[in-house]
Amino acid sequence: QTPLKKTNALIAQMGITFLNAYVPSALCCPSRASILTGKYPHNHHVVNNTLEGNCSSKLWQKIQEPYTFPALLKSMCGYQTFFAGKYLNEYGAEDAGGVGHVPPGWSFWYALEKNSKYYNYTLSVNGKARRHGENYSVDYLTDVLANMSLDFLEYKSNFEPFFMMISTPAPHSPWTPAPQYTKSFQNVSAPRNSNFNIHGKNKHWLIRQAKTPMTNSSIQFLDDAYRKRWQTLLSVDDLIEKLVKKLELNGELDNTYIFYTSDNGFHTGQFSLPIDKRQLYEFDIKVPLLVRGPGVKPNQTNKMLVANIDLGPTILDIAGYDLNKTQMDGMSLLPLLRGDKNVTWRSDFLVEYQGEGYNGSDPTCPGLGPGVTHCFPDCVCEDSYNNTYACVRTLSTSWDLQYCEFDDREVFVEVYNLTADPHQINNIAKTIDQEILEKMNYRLMMLQSCSGATCRTPGVFDPGYRFDPRLMFSNHGVRTRRFSAQSL
């Protein structure tokens, strides 16, 4: 069962599915900023979903927005560009220019004010506010985005190439399905993998504080959320079908690349955390990535390690732009899409997150002390200000490994061997070979200070990797400094 049957048939089966696609930060705003800039969070400085965390702030608008890949597509490559949907969570905030702010790079701009909604929202239509109510036929956001997109395809110029970014809030909360889909998937519940509803022993304290087993009400809540998420995706599936049909009708389908992906994963009950993202585990950092287009053979899968920082470079490469002129950290996927045989590819990438939290205690959970946030009724909190970590996620012919360090008083370390333990139940930090630990720690420090080409140097398990243990000690200043450099 899947809510995306048409998407699967029209994109995956007609193109390539990347089996190992990831986001460097499992949260909407940093992740969307990485897609737009082709950069890791430590280079675009969007660290969480708040204005203070640089989400759609004045600083972001000034320093990063002019260099996003759509800005280059429009100004340097002569593309007409179209945006519809959720941009960045704080977009439209009064302190940052309101909905009158249209970022550079967009010929047509239909952006949602603030965070995900399905009804009763405001869109910035090329900088002018347009209110929507709760009448399904004219206001249901997924369908509104579909109709705007079809209009663009109908009326755009046929003399310039085009780029569209359609960013549906679905399946984000509040999970409001279209009325015709409210009865779908009645028997679907969240997957019960081996890490479902178990205690996250030997994990960082935020995971250890989750109550196990979860309360019945939490389990009912997460199953319900899972079902509703699937229901909202049925409208996304319809949107994709309409777009592909329209491109076919226009005679443009065969020379158009279509990318389908998401900004983060989501957990529902793993390690007894009811629902959210923001954690370093596979269920939060892994995303779908499907691509069809010219030169992409149908029905393929690819196991290479790819990340959302690769989307910008790929699209600019397709447009013929010289990637050496950008400051992007990612790599173009075009050689993989075309099936080039001799591609040297990365064997690792960086995951980084800076926790969100308040100095006060949560009044509903006074026992947990200050700094926690996103707490459930039974005091399971999904984030805290010292839920700040960085990881190297490595995938090579010999290793499938994740190494993580927390920036908290414990300087807690988590290491997983995903070949033996795909659900990341056993933290092997205390038993893994010391030399591997040192190399991973060194590689992590390198990636946390990388920029552009230095983010693409050989990983620990690449033949070209060079490890000089002496640098471990001369560089230790980096360890204490690295997180504070991100705090703006």
PDB file of N, CA, C and O in Angstrom, residues 398-434:
ATOM      1  N   SER A 398      32.618  -0.972   1.912  1.00  0.00           N
ATOM      2  CA  SER A 398      32.928  -1.781   3.093  1.00  0.00           C
ATOM      3  C   SER A 398      32.174  -1.368   4.354  1.00  0.00           C
ATOM      4  O   SER A 398      32.038  -2.164   5.270  1.00  0.00           O
ATOM      5  N   TRP A 399      31.698  -0.130   4.430  1.00  0.00           N
ATOM      6  CA  TRP A 399      31.087   0.342   5.674  1.00  0.00           C
ATOM      7  C   TRP A 399      29.773   1.066   5.436  1.00  0.00           C
ATOM      8  O   TRP A 399      29.649   1.851   4.504  1.00  0.00           O
ATOM      9  N   ASP A 400      28.822   0.827   6.342  1.00  0.00           N
ATOM     10  CA  ASP A 400      27.570   1.586   6.377  1.00  0.00           C
ATOM     11  C   ASP A 400      27.446   2.052   7.824  1.00  0.00           C
ATOM     12  O   ASP A 400      26.983   1.318   8.692  1.00  0.00           O
ATOM     13  N   LEU A 401      27.918   3.271   8.081  1.00  0.00           N
ATOM     14  CA  LEU A 401      28.232   3.687   9.446  1.00  0.00           C
ATOM     15  C   LEU A 401      27.755   5.109   9.703  1.00  0.00           C
ATOM     16  O   LEU A 401      27.744   5.940   8.791  1.00  0.00           O
ATOM     17  N   GLN A 402      27.372   5.374  10.957  1.00  0.00           N
ATOM     18  CA  GLN A 402      27.075   6.749  11.346  1.00  0.00           C
ATOM     19  C   GLN A 402      27.798   7.056  12.649  1.00  0.00           C
ATOM     20  O   GLN A 402      27.710   6.296  13.609  1.00  0.00           O
ATOM     21  N   TYR A 403      28.515   8.187  12.646  1.00  0.00           N
ATOM     22  CA  TYR A 403      29.273   8.629  13.818  1.00  0.00           C
ATOM     23  C   TYR A 403      28.748  10.005  14.210  1.00  0.00           C
ATOM     24  O   TYR A 403      28.709  10.916  13.388  1.00  0.00           O
ATOM     25  N   CYS A 404      28.316  10.184  15.461  1.00  0.00           N
ATOM     26  CA  CYS A 404      27.726  11.454  15.898  1.00  0.00           C
ATOM     27  C   CYS A 404      28.322  11.927  17.218  1.00  0.00           C
ATOM     28  O   CYS A 404      28.596  11.118  18.105  1.00  0.00           O
ATOM     29  N   GLU A 405      28.454  13.249  17.337  1.00  0.00           N
ATOM     30  CA  GLU A 405      28.889  13.862  18.592  1.00  0.00           C
ATOM     31  C   GLU A 405      27.875  14.919  19.004  1.00  0.00           C
ATOM     32  O   GLU A 405      27.431  15.708  18.166  1.00  0.00           O
ATOM     33  N   PHE A 406      27.556  14.956  20.291  1.00  0.00           N
ATOM     34  CA  PHE A 406      26.666  15.992  20.821  1.00  0.00           C
ATOM     35  C   PHE A 406      27.476  17.107  21.442  1.00  0.00           C
ATOM     36  O   PHE A 406      28.513  16.864  22.055  1.00  0.00           O
ATOM     37  N   ASP A 407      26.978  18.312  21.274  1.00  0.00           N
ATOM     38  CA  ASP A 407      27.608  19.465  21.910  1.00  0.00           C
ATOM     39  C   ASP A 407      26.847  19.736  23.202  1.00  0.00           C
ATOM     40  O   ASP A 407      26.057  20.664  23.298  1.00  0.00           O
ATOM     41  N   ASP A 408      27.056  18.859  24.182  1.00  0.00           N
ATOM     42  CA  ASP A 408      26.437  19.080  25.485  1.00  0.00           C
ATOM     43  C   ASP A 408      27.482  18.730  26.543  1.00  0.00           C
ATOM     44  O   ASP A 408      28.614  18.409  26.205  1.00  0.00           O
ATOM     45  N   ARG A 409      27.104  18.794  27.800  1.00  0.00           N
ATOM     46  CA  ARG A 409      28.105  18.602  28.856  1.00  0.00           C
ATOM     47  C   ARG A 409      28.748  17.217  28.775  1.00  0.00           C
ATOM     48  O   ARG A 409      29.909  17.041  29.120  1.00  0.00           O
ATOM     49  N   GLU A 410      27.964  16.219  28.318  1.00  0.00           N
ATOM     50  CA  GLU A 410      28.517  14.862  28.236  1.00  0.00           C
ATOM     51  C   GLU A 410      29.455  14.688  27.041  1.00  0.00           C
ATOM     52  O   GLU A 410      30.197  13.732  26.990  1.00  0.00           O
ATOM     53  N   VAL A 411      29.382  15.603  26.057  1.00  0.00           N
ATOM     54  CA  VAL A 411      29.994  15.401  24.732  1.00  0.00           C
ATOM     55  C   VAL A 411      29.707  13.951  24.311  1.00  0.00           C
ATOM     56  O   VAL A 411      30.596  13.157  24.028  1.00  0.00           O
ATOM     57  N   PHE A 412      28.426  13.636  24.309  1.00  0.00           N
ATOM     58  CA  PHE A 412      27.961  12.269  24.081  1.00  0.00           C
ATOM     59  C   PHE A 412      28.256  11.832  22.648  1.00  0.00           C
ATOM     60  O   PHE A 412      28.128  12.635  21.711  1.00  0.00           O
ATOM     61  N   VAL A 413      28.649  10.570  22.484  1.00  0.00           N
ATOM     62  CA  VAL A 413      28.951  10.045  21.145  1.00  0.00           C
ATOM     63  C   VAL A 413      28.029   8.868  20.851  1.00  0.00           C
ATOM     64  O   VAL A 413      27.791   8.018  21.713  1.00  0.00           O
ATOM     65  N   GLU A 414      27.470   8.854  19.613  1.00  0.00           N
ATOM     66  CA  GLU A 414      26.683   7.701  19.168  1.00  0.00           C
ATOM     67  C   GLU A 414      27.277   7.199  17.864  1.00  0.00           C
ATOM     68  O   GLU A 414      27.594   7.991  16.970  1.00  0.00           O
ATOM     69  N   VAL A 415      27.450   5.870  17.769  1.00  0.00           N
ATOM     70  CA  VAL A 415      27.973   5.251  16.551  1.00  0.00           C
ATOM     71  C   VAL A 415      27.113   4.043  16.213  1.00  0.00           C
ATOM     72  O   VAL A 415      26.787   3.236  17.105  1.00  0.00           O
ATOM     73  N   TYR A 416      26.719   3.931  14.948  1.00  0.00           N
ATOM     74  CA  TYR A 416      25.891   2.806  14.513  1.00  0.00           C
ATOM     75  C   TYR A 416      26.490   2.139  13.289  1.00  0.00           C
ATOM     76  O   TYR A 416      26.934   2.814  12.363  1.00  0.00           O
ATOM     77  N   ASN A 417      26.480   0.804  13.328  1.00  0.00           N
ATOM     78  CA  ASN A 417      26.848   0.020  12.156  1.00  0.00           C
ATOM     79  C   ASN A 417      25.543  -0.443  11.512  1.00  0.00           C
ATOM     80  O   ASN A 417      24.890  -1.368  12.009  1.00  0.00           O
ATOM     81  N   LEU A 418      25.163   0.214  10.422  1.00  0.00           N
ATOM     82  CA  LEU A 418      23.839  -0.045   9.849  1.00  0.00           C
ATOM     83  C   LEU A 418      23.767  -1.336   9.049  1.00  0.00           C
ATOM     84  O   LEU A 418      22.680  -1.779   8.697  1.00  0.00           O
ATOM     85  N   THR A 419      24.916  -1.929   8.773  1.00  0.00           N
ATOM     86  CA  THR A 419      24.886  -3.241   8.117  1.00  0.00           C
ATOM     87  C   THR A 419      24.327  -4.264   9.094  1.00  0.00           C
ATOM     88  O   THR A 419      23.428  -5.045   8.776  1.00  0.00           O
ATOM     89  N   ALA A 420      24.850  -4.242  10.324  1.00  0.00           N
ATOM     90  CA  ALA A 420      24.426  -5.209  11.343  1.00  0.00           C
ATOM     91  C   ALA A 420      23.151  -4.762  12.049  1.00  0.00           C
ATOM     92  O   ALA A 420      22.391  -5.583  12.566  1.00  0.00           O
ATOM     93  N   ASP A 421      22.904  -3.444  12.063  1.00  0.00           N
ATOM     94  CA  ASP A 421      21.859  -2.880  12.929  1.00  0.00           C
ATOM     95  C   ASP A 421      21.132  -1.757  12.190  1.00  0.00           C
ATOM     96  O   ASP A 421      21.280  -0.588  12.516  1.00  0.00           O
ATOM     97  N   PRO A 422      20.328  -2.112  11.165  1.00  0.00           N
ATOM     98  CA  PRO A 422      19.714  -1.068  10.332  1.00  0.00           C
ATOM     99  C   PRO A 422      18.766  -0.145  11.096  1.00  0.00           C
ATOM    100  O   PRO A 422      18.528   0.982  10.672  1.00  0.00           O
ATOM    101  N   HIS A 423      18.230  -0.600  12.225  1.00  0.00           N
ATOM    102  CA  HIS A 423      17.298   0.243  12.986  1.00  0.00           C
ATOM    103  C   HIS A 423      17.982   1.013  14.111  1.00  0.00           C
ATOM    104  O   HIS A 423      17.322   1.615  14.946  1.00  0.00           O
ATOM    105  N   GLN A 424      19.308   0.991  14.126  1.00  0.00           N
ATOM    106  CA  GLN A 424      20.102   1.842  15.026  1.00  0.00           C
ATOM    107  C   GLN A 424      19.758   1.665  16.503  1.00  0.00           C
ATOM    108  O   GLN A 424      19.651   2.638  17.256  1.00  0.00           O
ATOM    109  N   ILE A 425      19.604   0.421  16.889  1.00  0.00           N
ATOM    110  CA  ILE A 425      19.253   0.133  18.280  1.00  0.00           C
ATOM    111  C   ILE A 425      20.488   0.134  19.180  1.00  0.00           C
ATOM    112  O   ILE A 425      20.449   0.604  20.311  1.00  0.00           O
ATOM    113  N   ASN A 426      21.624  -0.349  18.656  1.00  0.00           N
ATOM    114  CA  ASN A 426      22.825  -0.508  19.490  1.00  0.00           C
ATOM    115  C   ASN A 426      23.888   0.544  19.188  1.00  0.00           C
ATOM    116  O   ASN A 426      24.462   0.554  18.102  1.00  0.00           O
ATOM    117  N   ASN A 427      24.136   1.384  20.164  1.00  0.00           N
ATOM    118  CA  ASN A 427      25.201   2.383  20.055  1.00  0.00           C
ATOM    119  C   ASN A 427      26.533   1.680  20.344  1.00  0.00           C
ATOM    120  O   ASN A 427      26.769   1.208  21.460  1.00  0.00           O
ATOM    121  N   ILE A 428      27.409   1.607  19.336  1.00  0.00           N
ATOM    122  CA  ILE A 428      28.653   0.849  19.504  1.00  0.00           C
ATOM    123  C   ILE A 428      29.858   1.754  19.770  1.00  0.00           C
ATOM    124  O   ILE A 428      31.008   1.348  19.589  1.00  0.00           O
ATOM    125  N   ALA A 429      29.599   2.987  20.228  1.00  0.00           N
ATOM    126  CA  ALA A 429      30.698   3.944  20.455  1.00  0.00           C
ATOM    127  C   ALA A 429      31.765   3.382  21.386  1.00  0.00           C
ATOM    128  O   ALA A 429      32.953   3.667  21.230  1.00  0.00           O
ATOM    129  N   LYS A 430      31.363   2.574  22.370  1.00  0.00           N
ATOM    130  CA  LYS A 430      32.333   2.085  23.355  1.00  0.00           C
ATOM    131  C   LYS A 430      33.074   0.828  22.892  1.00  0.00           C
ATOM    132  O   LYS A 430      34.068   0.438  23.498  1.00  0.00           O
ATOM    133  N   THR A 431      32.591   0.184  21.832  1.00  0.00           N
ATOM    134  CA  THR A 431      33.222  -1.084  21.436  1.00  0.00           C
ATOM    135  C   THR A 431      33.890  -1.028  20.061  1.00  0.00           C
ATOM    136  O   THR A 431      34.660  -1.920  19.717  1.00  0.00           O
ATOM    137  N   ILE A 432      33.619   0.012  19.279  1.00  0.00           N
ATOM    138  CA  ILE A 432      34.194   0.066  17.933  1.00  0.00           C
ATOM    139  C   ILE A 432      35.691   0.369  18.013  1.00  0.00           C
ATOM    140  O   ILE A 432      36.163   0.982  18.986  1.00  0.00           O
ATOM    141  N   ASP A 433      36.411  -0.079  17.024  1.00  0.00           N
ATOM    142  CA  ASP A 433      37.856   0.114  16.937  1.00  0.00           C
ATOM    143  C   ASP A 433      38.236   1.596  17.129  1.00  0.00           C
ATOM    144  O   ASP A 433      37.688   2.474  16.468  1.00  0.00           O
ATOM    145  N   GLN A 434      39.177   1.847  18.032  1.00  0.00           N
ATOM    146  CA  GLN A 434      39.572   3.217  18.380  1.00  0.00           C
ATOM    147  C   GLN A 434      40.058   4.002  17.161  1.00  0.00           C
ATOM    148  O   GLN A 434      39.793   5.195  17.030  1.00  0.00           O
TER     149      GLN A 434
END
